[in-house]
Amino acid sequence: RAKRALGEEFWVELEEALILSDLGLDLSVDLVESVRNKVYKEGVTATDAALEMLREEMIERLDHSNRDLNLGDAPPSVVLFVGVNGVGKTTSIGKLAALLSSEGKKVVVAAGDTFRAAAAEQLEMWAQRSDVQVVKGASGADPASVVFDAISHGAAVGADFVLADTAGRLQNRQNLMDELKKIRRVAEKASGTVTEVLLVLDATTGQNGLLQAQGFAEAASVTGVILTKLDGTAKGGVAFAIEDKLHIPIKFVGLGEGILDLVPFDPKAFVYEITGEVSQ
Amino acid sequence: MFESLGGRLEDALSKIRGKARLSEADVELALREIRNALLEADVNLLVVRAITDRIREAAVGAMASRSLTPGQQVVKAVNDELINVLGGETFRITYESKPPTVILMAGLQGSGKTTTSAKLARYFKAQGRSPMLVGADLQRPAAVEQLKTLASQIQVPMFSEWTSPIEVAKAGVAEARRIGRDVVIIDTAGRLTVDAELMDEIAAISREVRPKYTFLVIDAMMGQDSVNTAKAFNDVLELDAIVLSKLDGDARGGAALSVKEVVGKPIAFASDGEKLDNFGPFHPDRMASRILGM
Ligand SMILES: Nc1nc2c(ncn2[C@@H]2O[C@H](COP(=O)(O)OP(=O)(O)OP(=O)(O)O)[C@@H](O)[C@H]2O)c(=O)[nH]1
Ligand SMILES: Nc1nc2c(ncn2[C@@H]2O[C@H](COP(=O)(O)OP(=O)(O)OP(=O)(O)O)[C@@H](O)[C@H]2O)c(=O)[nH]1
Ligand SMILES: [K+]
Ligand SMILES: [Mg+2]
Ligand SMILES: [Mg+2]
């Protein structure tokens, strides 16, 4: 195939591919500008080389983070799952419980969403699939106490991990964010270590994802992102923006509704998906 | 985080305000700001292009009229264009002369279909109808349980069985007919547009029950992919209307504009909360201001 010349058209197409992947306007413009400068300095004239330079720059920007699950000194390691409504918190717990169990870890899950209809039943069904214990409270019970009880139970049975579900909430609802603060505070008091607060982010989310990350980081000190629903046509570029601007690492991605569909984040694959549609 | 379009246009145009007439270049500068504002609001890039082309025509006139506040005038032109796109024919439900009136719900995973189904049932009940809910999502763990709980909160009967989504939908409509319910709302599993098997399945449900209305539920926080999603669902289902969910958030909601532009079907209802009464008819003017950040 004939190589295209590096003209204005190429840069426009590049910027558009980034925007269409939900990286956001600022970041898209910034990335293209940066690569354009490099291309100019290094005298690159082929579009495929320029595209490769963009990918390198993007991968480099993603390369500084530790993406492993943090472990606590005093077990169990407690992982809180937080995020707006319907993003995939409960499902991701089900998948992570299976992943950790398959590595021989003992896992307890906490049904900390006592609000949404059938949230506990949904988590229970997931827990059954990977044969892990679930601790739940009554519908409408105080979520912080459910999480506390689950951690205490986890400590008593020698669990390595307690994965705690929380109800979906929008970051602009102050009372719900205060409730989340409380869940975290109470979880800290139980006999384990809160090692992770994972923000679950739907890959179809637009620029509101940045506000979600800011809001949840402020309320609960988010330590990482799980980017779900990447098996669809959405590219999840706002997660790139979150990592770039707020330095919150993407730790896992969701690639389906099955129990095995949670995998560690791979920066290279992510960047290639985002830039994949640019013709060279 | 996002400066309002009004403020930004004033800034962009203040440099040229003294001029007796604004040039084409001035208009392009303003259009650049409009493009950026729409993109920041998550309006799809291709939709932004179509819309700015139309605004260009309107703006040329507005800017030639020696106004002291050309920015505000252009904002008005933009606002009018958005209301025009978002509005159009308003959506009115009519009921089958031979009940039940069947409504099929569709959408991506987690968009709000189940909650919206219950909200619709509550809405119909308030209109004096006797709705019934059908749980045809046999896929998501506890989806039927969720719908059953919501149905009991609003005291509306709910039907489901462990057969197949198509069978449930069919049997649900038959059951409604049998017990004399006049509106049937069928909740379905979330599905991705790339999932050919599940897209075929919902098309088959649609062929089987011949819904009077098919609603696509779209999350107001959605980004650029809104266009792919709406197009793909419209291709297999011939949508009648869109329902926007999660408008109680602080997303600018450009997805609403994108979806409306590409499928041309009305946005019938909007949800602004998890509670079943956080639901009502959609207001195009409010949405236009919201997208523009005003
Ligand atoms: N295709 C796909 N679907 C997913 C993925 N993760 C979750 N889902 C689906 O998304 C929907 C919502 O998932 P949940 O786990 O219930 O989301 P949640 O964040 O717990 O929702 P709330 O508790 O209501 O706030 C379900 O239908 C899941 O099956 C994914 O990676 N890919
Ligand atoms: N804040 C807010 N939350 C909403 C709204 N509509 C739905 N939700 C919440 O969004 C989450 C997902 O809603 P569901 O109705 O379960 O979505 P769904 O499309 O049926 O999900 P699947 O069946 O898994 O595909 C739940 O936590 C709902 O309570 C809304 O307008 N505002
Ligand atoms: K994808
Ligand atoms: Mg949940
Ligand atoms: Mg549902």
XYZ file of C-alpha atoms and ligand atoms in Angstrom:
641
model
C 0.000 0.000 0.000
C 1.292 3.435 -0.895
C 2.310 5.550 2.037
C 0.524 8.813 2.581
C 2.379 12.078 2.712
C 2.491 13.823 6.071
C 0.151 16.675 5.308
C -2.359 18.699 7.291
C -5.002 16.095 6.503
C -3.097 13.449 8.433
C -2.892 15.564 11.578
C -6.560 16.397 11.399
C -7.409 12.712 11.065
C -5.176 11.912 14.014
C -6.779 14.544 16.213
C -10.225 13.319 15.204
C -9.408 9.709 16.004
C -8.356 10.775 19.494
C -11.454 12.903 20.017
C -13.699 10.060 18.805
C -12.049 7.808 21.391
C -13.156 10.192 24.171
C -9.702 11.465 25.089
C -11.168 14.938 25.223
C -10.403 17.952 23.103
C -7.528 19.441 25.141
C -5.616 16.223 25.429
C -6.172 15.305 21.779
C -4.872 18.665 20.601
C -1.981 18.483 23.050
C -0.902 15.001 21.939
C -1.026 15.847 18.245
C 0.889 19.076 18.840
C 3.561 17.263 20.779
C 4.037 14.570 18.122
C 3.984 17.183 15.387
C 6.856 19.008 17.036
C 8.856 15.803 17.350
C 8.165 14.849 13.766
C 9.342 18.267 12.644
C 12.499 18.116 14.762
C 13.425 14.636 13.626
C 12.598 15.248 9.992
C 10.141 12.351 9.792
C 8.151 12.317 6.551
C 6.139 9.077 6.587
C 2.727 8.851 8.211
C 3.307 5.387 9.625
C 6.395 6.631 11.443
C 4.449 9.605 12.784
C 1.657 7.336 13.962
C 4.208 5.135 15.676
C 5.588 8.216 17.422
C 2.127 9.105 18.672
C 1.684 5.596 20.037
C 5.046 5.742 21.749
C 4.199 9.049 23.337
C 0.834 7.741 24.558
C 2.309 4.528 25.939
C 5.023 6.527 27.653
C 2.463 8.743 29.329
C 0.788 5.597 30.658
C 3.987 3.933 31.687
C 4.675 5.321 35.119
C 2.106 3.541 37.187
C 2.089 0.503 39.364
C -0.861 -1.526 38.170
C -0.744 -4.448 40.592
C -3.252 -4.773 43.387
C -1.811 -3.235 46.547
C -1.522 -5.641 49.462
C -1.822 -4.720 53.124
C 0.435 -5.683 56.035
C -2.502 -6.675 58.172
C -4.788 -9.009 56.194
C -7.350 -8.997 54.813
C -6.574 -6.508 52.049
C -9.781 -4.573 51.553
C -10.787 -3.368 48.100
C -13.677 -0.915 47.815
C -15.508 -0.668 44.491
C -16.946 2.757 43.799
C -18.466 4.583 40.853
C -21.573 6.032 39.266
C -24.680 3.977 38.523
C -24.570 1.018 36.198
C -20.877 1.074 35.289
C -20.100 -2.505 36.343
C -19.063 -2.444 39.993
C -20.907 -5.567 41.095
C -19.952 -7.521 37.980
C -16.289 -6.539 38.350
C -16.304 -7.817 41.934
C -17.669 -11.120 40.684
C -14.891 -11.365 38.120
C -12.091 -10.237 40.447
C -13.241 -12.677 43.113
C -12.916 -15.446 40.536
C -9.503 -14.231 39.412
C -8.120 -14.038 42.951
C -9.677 -17.380 43.920
C -8.044 -19.021 40.922
C -4.719 -17.745 42.271
C -5.439 -19.562 45.529
C -6.459 -16.496 47.500
C -9.277 -16.625 50.007
C -11.875 -14.017 49.167
C -14.922 -12.614 50.966
C -17.297 -10.214 49.237
C -19.334 -7.541 50.995
C -22.786 -6.570 49.731
C -22.341 -2.893 50.546
C -25.072 -1.825 48.123
C -28.125 -2.037 50.330
C -30.014 0.456 48.192
C -30.564 -0.798 44.649
C -33.275 -3.378 44.052
C -31.764 -6.878 44.111
C -28.170 -5.639 44.365
C -27.336 -8.164 47.094
C -28.963 -11.030 45.143
C -26.906 -10.076 42.102
C -23.675 -10.123 44.111
C -24.681 -13.409 45.751
C -25.115 -15.037 42.366
C -21.667 -13.845 41.361
C -20.198 -15.102 44.647
C -21.686 -18.550 44.012
C -20.045 -18.742 40.612
C -16.590 -18.531 42.158
C -17.584 -20.178 45.405
C -16.633 -17.279 47.677
C -18.412 -16.174 50.830
C -20.698 -13.173 50.788
C -21.611 -11.031 53.782
C -24.798 -9.030 53.394
C -27.143 -6.892 55.432
C -30.842 -6.273 55.194
C -32.174 -4.104 52.387
C -31.778 -0.510 53.511
C -29.176 -1.423 56.161
C -26.276 0.950 56.823
C -23.730 0.111 54.108
C -20.775 1.070 56.292
C -21.750 -1.506 58.917
C -22.216 -4.203 56.276
C -18.712 -3.517 54.976
C -17.312 -3.435 58.543
C -18.964 -6.770 59.338
C -17.632 -8.316 56.149
C -14.075 -7.229 56.938
C -14.350 -8.539 60.472
C -15.695 -11.802 59.116
C -12.887 -11.889 56.550
C -10.296 -11.399 59.291
C -11.904 -14.145 61.400
C -11.867 -16.711 58.595
C -8.374 -15.772 57.428
C -9.358 -14.176 54.131
C -6.674 -12.580 51.983
C -9.110 -10.174 50.341
C -12.418 -8.528 51.104
C -14.025 -7.034 47.999
C -16.688 -4.527 48.977
C -19.516 -3.444 46.702
C -21.095 -0.012 47.098
C -24.235 1.464 45.597
C -23.865 3.442 42.397
C -23.879 7.174 43.084
C -23.339 10.316 41.064
C -20.388 12.390 42.191
C -22.444 15.575 42.337
C -24.680 14.157 45.087
C -22.968 15.439 48.193
C -24.974 13.359 50.684
C -24.145 10.161 48.812
C -20.480 11.107 48.574
C -20.499 11.767 52.329
C -21.952 8.309 52.799
C -19.060 6.909 50.772
C -16.559 8.825 52.937
C -18.148 7.182 55.930
C -17.950 3.719 54.374
C -14.250 4.238 53.821
C -13.689 5.649 57.312
C -15.524 2.774 58.970
C -13.743 0.215 56.775
C -10.402 1.619 57.980
C -11.404 0.829 61.560
C -12.025 -2.851 60.922
C -9.271 -5.398 61.417
C -7.864 -5.372 57.891
C -6.215 -2.803 55.623
C -8.016 -0.764 52.995
C -5.452 -1.141 50.239
C -7.452 -0.181 47.182
C -10.392 1.998 46.258
C -11.154 1.137 42.648
C -13.177 3.536 40.557
C -15.220 1.551 38.064
C -15.568 3.489 34.832
C -17.754 2.569 31.850
C -15.803 2.795 28.567
C -18.727 4.550 26.900
C -18.381 7.494 29.303
C -17.544 10.869 27.848
C -15.801 13.807 29.478
C -17.892 13.450 32.628
C -15.469 10.637 33.482
C -12.950 13.258 34.595
C -15.468 14.772 36.994
C -16.291 11.274 38.243
C -12.626 10.599 38.950
C -12.183 13.949 40.700
C -15.314 13.522 42.789
C -14.610 9.971 43.884
C -10.914 10.678 44.454
C -11.848 13.505 46.778
C -14.413 11.488 48.713
C -12.637 8.148 48.908
C -9.004 8.520 47.734
C -9.285 6.383 44.624
C -6.214 4.217 43.983
C -7.038 2.823 40.565
C -9.519 2.488 37.739
C -11.329 -0.537 36.340
C -12.355 0.277 32.786
C -15.382 -1.827 31.861
C -17.257 -2.645 28.648
C -14.199 -2.309 26.431
C -15.623 -5.201 24.405
C -17.931 -2.715 22.695
C -17.192 -0.043 20.126
C -16.297 2.606 22.718
C -12.583 3.131 23.262
C -12.600 4.442 26.829
C -10.244 7.324 26.084
C -11.391 9.296 29.101
C -9.533 6.754 31.243
C -6.372 7.843 29.460
C -7.170 11.439 30.352
C -7.799 10.430 33.972
C -4.458 8.682 34.228
C -2.655 11.503 32.419
C -4.185 14.378 34.360
C -5.049 12.890 37.737
C -2.379 10.174 37.899
C -4.836 7.440 38.783
C -3.654 4.216 37.143
C -5.954 1.960 35.144
C -5.560 -1.457 36.784
C -8.041 -3.772 35.090
C -10.291 -3.769 32.074
C -13.649 -5.482 31.593
C -14.084 -7.287 28.299
C -17.462 -8.934 28.665
C -20.107 -10.212 31.024
C -18.470 -13.571 31.686
C -16.549 -14.534 34.790
C -13.207 -14.570 32.979
C -13.713 -11.219 31.310
C -11.557 -9.124 33.625
C -7.915 -8.742 32.656
C -4.975 -6.633 33.810
C -4.702 -3.368 31.916
C -2.322 -3.467 28.949
C -1.280 0.082 27.926
C -0.032 -1.023 24.537
C -3.232 -2.814 23.522
C -5.274 0.145 24.771
C -3.281 2.675 22.741
C -3.385 0.505 19.609
C -7.186 0.256 19.890
C -7.453 4.033 20.186
C -5.180 4.739 17.233
C -6.222 1.704 15.220
C -8.563 3.489 12.858
C -6.035 5.977 11.534
C -5.077 5.075 7.985
C -1.355 5.109 7.348
C -13.974 22.979 34.621
C -15.878 23.994 31.510
C -16.281 27.663 30.819
C -19.673 28.550 29.409
C -19.944 29.000 25.682
C -21.419 32.459 26.185
C -18.327 33.626 28.068
C -15.963 32.044 25.581
C -17.663 33.566 22.585
C -17.593 36.975 24.246
C -13.869 36.526 24.805
C -13.246 35.432 21.249
C -15.302 38.254 19.824
C -14.187 41.030 22.183
C -11.043 41.449 20.129
C -13.091 42.299 17.087
C -16.016 43.980 18.765
C -15.012 47.486 17.621
C -15.352 46.585 13.986
C -18.346 47.903 12.095
C -18.820 44.580 10.372
C -17.595 41.158 11.250
C -15.709 39.293 8.588
C -15.950 35.687 7.567
C -12.750 35.072 9.514
C -14.457 36.417 12.638
C -17.321 34.006 12.085
C -14.875 31.140 11.697
C -13.250 32.110 14.980
C -16.621 31.999 16.705
C -17.448 28.687 15.038
C -14.197 27.267 16.347
C -15.302 28.119 19.884
C -18.702 26.573 19.243
C -17.095 23.405 17.900
C -14.891 23.175 20.952
C -17.743 23.760 23.370
C -19.870 21.074 21.718
C -16.989 18.605 21.756
C -16.379 19.278 25.430
C -20.059 18.529 25.989
C -19.553 15.118 24.294
C -21.468 15.899 21.137
C -20.190 13.456 18.542
C -17.533 14.918 16.244
C -19.441 14.181 13.037
C -22.591 15.660 14.494
C -20.641 18.746 15.560
C -19.556 19.179 11.964
C -23.109 18.975 10.621
C -24.394 21.348 13.268
C -21.651 23.957 12.914
C -22.264 23.973 9.166
C -25.855 24.947 9.821
C -24.910 27.462 12.507
C -22.462 29.076 10.090
C -25.363 30.093 7.889
C -27.358 31.489 10.788
C -24.346 33.161 12.397
C -23.326 35.114 9.335
C -26.604 36.973 9.522
C -26.458 37.458 13.283
C -22.930 38.797 13.220
C -23.483 41.235 10.397
C -26.029 43.096 12.514
C -23.657 45.507 14.328
C -24.643 44.240 17.739
C -22.733 45.309 20.835
C -22.916 41.747 22.033
C -22.214 39.649 18.963
C -21.240 36.794 21.273
C -24.684 36.671 22.810
C -26.278 36.856 19.396
C -24.268 33.957 18.147
C -25.071 32.015 21.293
C -28.706 32.593 20.544
C -28.241 31.275 17.023
C -26.531 28.214 18.471
C -29.190 27.736 21.102
C -31.947 27.972 18.488
C -30.214 25.391 16.331
C -29.836 22.978 19.243
C -33.448 23.347 20.313
C -34.392 22.774 16.734
C -32.447 19.515 16.613
C -33.468 18.340 20.085
C -37.100 19.285 19.698
C -39.078 18.811 16.552
C -42.181 16.712 16.778
C -43.121 16.069 20.383
C -43.764 12.532 21.338
C -47.281 11.482 22.211
C -48.277 8.031 23.249
C -51.367 6.628 21.646
C -52.804 3.307 22.729
C -53.733 0.295 20.650
C -57.454 0.082 20.052
C -57.092 -3.600 20.751
C -55.009 -3.764 23.941
C -52.397 -4.324 25.100
C -50.094 -1.580 23.866
C -46.673 -3.228 23.847
C -43.492 -1.296 24.612
C -40.063 -2.820 24.064
C -37.071 -1.445 25.961
C -33.577 -1.623 24.466
C -30.115 -0.377 25.258
C -26.555 -0.987 26.320
C -25.649 -2.659 29.605
C -26.326 -0.493 32.627
C -27.962 2.335 30.675
C -31.061 2.236 32.883
C -33.552 -0.009 31.074
C -34.933 -1.879 34.067
C -35.341 1.241 36.173
C -36.883 3.096 33.232
C -39.311 0.212 32.607
C -40.594 0.586 36.151
C -40.703 4.377 35.845
C -42.769 4.044 32.677
C -45.127 1.611 34.384
C -45.588 4.089 37.209
C -46.174 6.852 34.661
C -48.838 4.843 32.808
C -50.518 3.931 36.050
C -50.725 7.621 36.928
C -52.382 8.166 33.544
C -55.127 5.767 34.562
C -53.793 2.804 32.583
C -53.190 -0.674 33.896
C -49.608 -1.533 32.961
C -47.733 -4.803 33.331
C -43.989 -5.388 33.425
C -42.316 -8.291 31.655
C -38.838 -9.395 32.662
C -37.151 -10.716 29.511
C -33.607 -10.234 30.792
C -32.640 -13.771 31.743
C -28.976 -12.967 31.438
C -27.890 -10.466 34.046
C -27.762 -12.020 37.492
C -30.875 -11.053 39.485
C -32.323 -8.892 36.706
C -35.747 -10.510 37.103
C -35.500 -10.102 40.879
C -34.675 -6.420 40.405
C -37.697 -5.837 38.166
C -39.930 -7.805 40.523
C -38.853 -5.625 43.457
C -39.465 -2.420 41.521
C -42.831 -3.708 40.276
C -43.974 -4.435 43.814
C -42.921 -0.931 44.922
C -45.379 0.552 42.444
C -47.876 -2.273 42.759
C -47.802 -3.286 39.142
C -47.924 -6.966 38.121
C -44.756 -8.484 36.754
C -44.347 -11.548 34.577
C -41.304 -13.681 33.866
C -40.370 -17.341 33.518
C -37.165 -19.309 32.969
C -37.625 -20.111 29.298
C -35.995 -17.811 26.747
C -36.233 -14.046 26.250
C -38.408 -14.499 23.155
C -40.718 -16.945 24.924
C -40.975 -14.701 27.977
C -41.876 -11.692 25.869
C -44.483 -13.644 23.970
C -45.964 -15.262 27.064
C -45.887 -11.909 28.870
C -48.027 -10.244 26.237
C -50.434 -13.206 26.262
C -50.641 -13.012 30.036
C -51.408 -9.281 29.926
C -54.194 -9.968 27.469
C -55.510 -12.730 29.688
C -55.623 -10.663 32.867
C -56.726 -7.504 31.098
C -53.691 -5.225 31.396
C -53.621 -2.607 28.669
C -49.920 -1.600 28.532
C -47.069 -4.118 28.550
C -43.486 -2.961 29.093
C -40.845 -5.520 28.181
C -37.468 -5.130 29.899
C -34.598 -6.744 27.997
C -30.976 -7.563 28.759
C -28.307 -4.971 28.047
C -26.433 -5.665 24.828
C -23.539 -4.277 22.857
C -24.135 -3.360 19.243
C -21.179 -5.546 18.175
C -22.864 -8.588 19.699
C -24.591 -9.900 16.586
C -26.264 -12.770 18.388
C -27.905 -10.555 20.984
C -28.848 -7.921 18.409
C -30.530 -10.688 16.409
C -32.272 -11.837 19.562
C -33.870 -8.467 20.297
C -34.868 -8.142 16.644
C -36.550 -11.541 16.986
C -38.355 -10.434 20.157
C -39.547 -7.389 18.262
C -40.824 -9.474 15.340
C -42.585 -11.790 17.757
C -44.426 -9.244 19.897
C -44.728 -6.399 17.342
C -44.338 -3.573 19.866
C -46.228 -0.361 19.282
C -43.236 1.469 20.687
C -39.563 0.636 20.940
C -37.565 2.858 23.266
C -33.790 3.152 23.360
C -32.443 4.104 26.785
C -29.349 6.287 26.559
C -27.138 7.294 29.485
C -26.646 11.080 29.597
C -22.992 10.563 30.531
C -22.230 8.848 27.244
C -19.381 10.058 25.070
C -18.585 9.839 21.370
C -19.905 6.289 20.965
C -23.516 7.445 21.369
C -23.792 7.746 17.605
C -22.672 4.166 16.843
C -25.000 2.864 19.506
C -28.080 4.757 18.387
C -27.524 3.963 14.726
C -27.010 0.267 15.346
C -30.113 -0.104 17.530
C -32.157 1.933 15.077
C -30.982 -0.297 12.222
C -32.210 -3.519 13.814
C -35.243 -2.222 15.680
C -36.684 0.878 14.067
C -36.804 2.907 17.237
C -39.762 5.100 18.050
C -38.154 7.267 20.691
C -35.205 7.781 23.008
C -35.311 7.906 26.786
C -32.436 9.761 28.431
C -31.307 8.512 31.819
C -29.151 9.882 34.644
C -29.746 13.530 33.865
C -29.381 14.237 37.574
C -25.620 14.029 37.070
C -23.362 16.867 35.990
C -22.658 15.551 32.507
C -23.295 18.128 29.813
C -25.245 15.509 27.913
C -24.103 16.087 24.343
C -25.074 12.477 23.650
C -28.702 13.614 23.557
C -27.974 15.896 20.644
C -25.882 13.303 18.834
C -28.469 10.577 19.117
C -31.271 12.866 18.068
C -29.329 14.084 15.048
C -28.434 10.606 13.775
C -31.675 8.717 14.312
C -34.056 11.650 14.030
C -36.457 10.098 16.531
C -37.826 12.183 19.390
C -36.433 12.118 22.892
C -39.632 11.230 24.668
C -38.733 11.051 28.341
C -35.918 11.894 30.685
C -34.875 10.411 34.023
C -33.213 12.470 36.675
C -32.746 10.137 39.593
C -32.868 6.571 40.832
C -36.289 6.912 42.429
C -39.219 5.810 40.334
C -40.801 9.258 40.329
C -37.624 10.899 38.982
C -39.019 10.755 35.480
C -40.979 12.878 33.077
C -41.301 14.341 29.600
C -38.138 15.673 27.975
C -37.518 19.435 27.660
C -35.442 20.371 24.590
C -34.777 23.954 25.717
C -33.330 22.930 29.067
C -31.155 20.374 27.352
C -29.836 22.932 24.859
C -28.789 25.308 27.658
C -27.206 22.456 29.530
C -25.127 21.325 26.572
C -23.956 24.883 26.040
C -23.127 25.186 29.745
C -25.486 28.070 30.360
N -20.245 -6.045 27.806
C -19.884 -5.813 29.072
N -20.837 -5.660 30.015
C -20.437 -5.435 31.284
C -19.077 -5.357 31.650
N -19.028 -5.125 32.978
C -20.307 -5.051 33.415
N -21.169 -5.249 32.404
C -22.649 -5.233 32.436
O -23.062 -3.930 32.808
C -24.296 -3.998 33.529
C -24.138 -3.249 34.834
O -23.231 -3.967 35.651
P -23.301 -3.936 37.234
O -22.164 -4.734 37.731
O -24.647 -4.253 37.714
O -23.015 -2.396 37.470
P -22.978 -1.614 38.853
O -21.956 -0.556 38.712
O -22.828 -2.557 39.971
O -24.436 -0.971 38.837
P -25.211 -0.289 40.064
O -24.938 -1.115 41.266
O -26.639 -0.301 39.634
O -24.664 1.090 40.158
C -24.609 -5.470 33.682
O -25.518 -5.841 32.668
C -23.268 -6.151 33.460
O -23.412 -7.456 32.956
C -18.091 -5.511 30.617
O -16.875 -5.432 30.822
N -18.550 -5.739 29.347
N -28.734 8.663 39.274
C -29.502 7.968 38.434
N -29.382 6.646 38.401
C -30.179 5.962 37.545
C -31.106 6.575 36.692
N -31.717 5.614 35.970
C -31.175 4.444 36.362
N -30.252 4.649 37.330
C -29.396 3.672 38.021
O -28.503 3.131 37.070
C -28.181 1.802 37.434
C -28.459 0.899 36.261
O -29.861 0.916 36.033
P -30.640 -0.347 35.482
O -32.053 0.056 35.333
O -30.315 -1.541 36.269
O -29.946 -0.433 34.046
P -30.146 -1.540 32.941
O -30.013 -0.856 31.635
O -31.397 -2.297 33.192
O -28.887 -2.482 33.209
P -28.631 -3.958 32.610
O -29.925 -4.686 32.714
O -27.543 -4.495 33.434
O -28.206 -3.736 31.190
C -28.974 1.507 38.665
O -28.153 1.768 39.794
C -30.108 2.500 38.611
O -30.610 2.793 39.894
C -31.198 8.007 36.740
O -31.942 8.648 36.019
N -30.369 8.645 37.620
K -13.643 -1.125 22.502
Mg -23.994 -2.824 41.636
Mg -31.716 -4.311 33.414
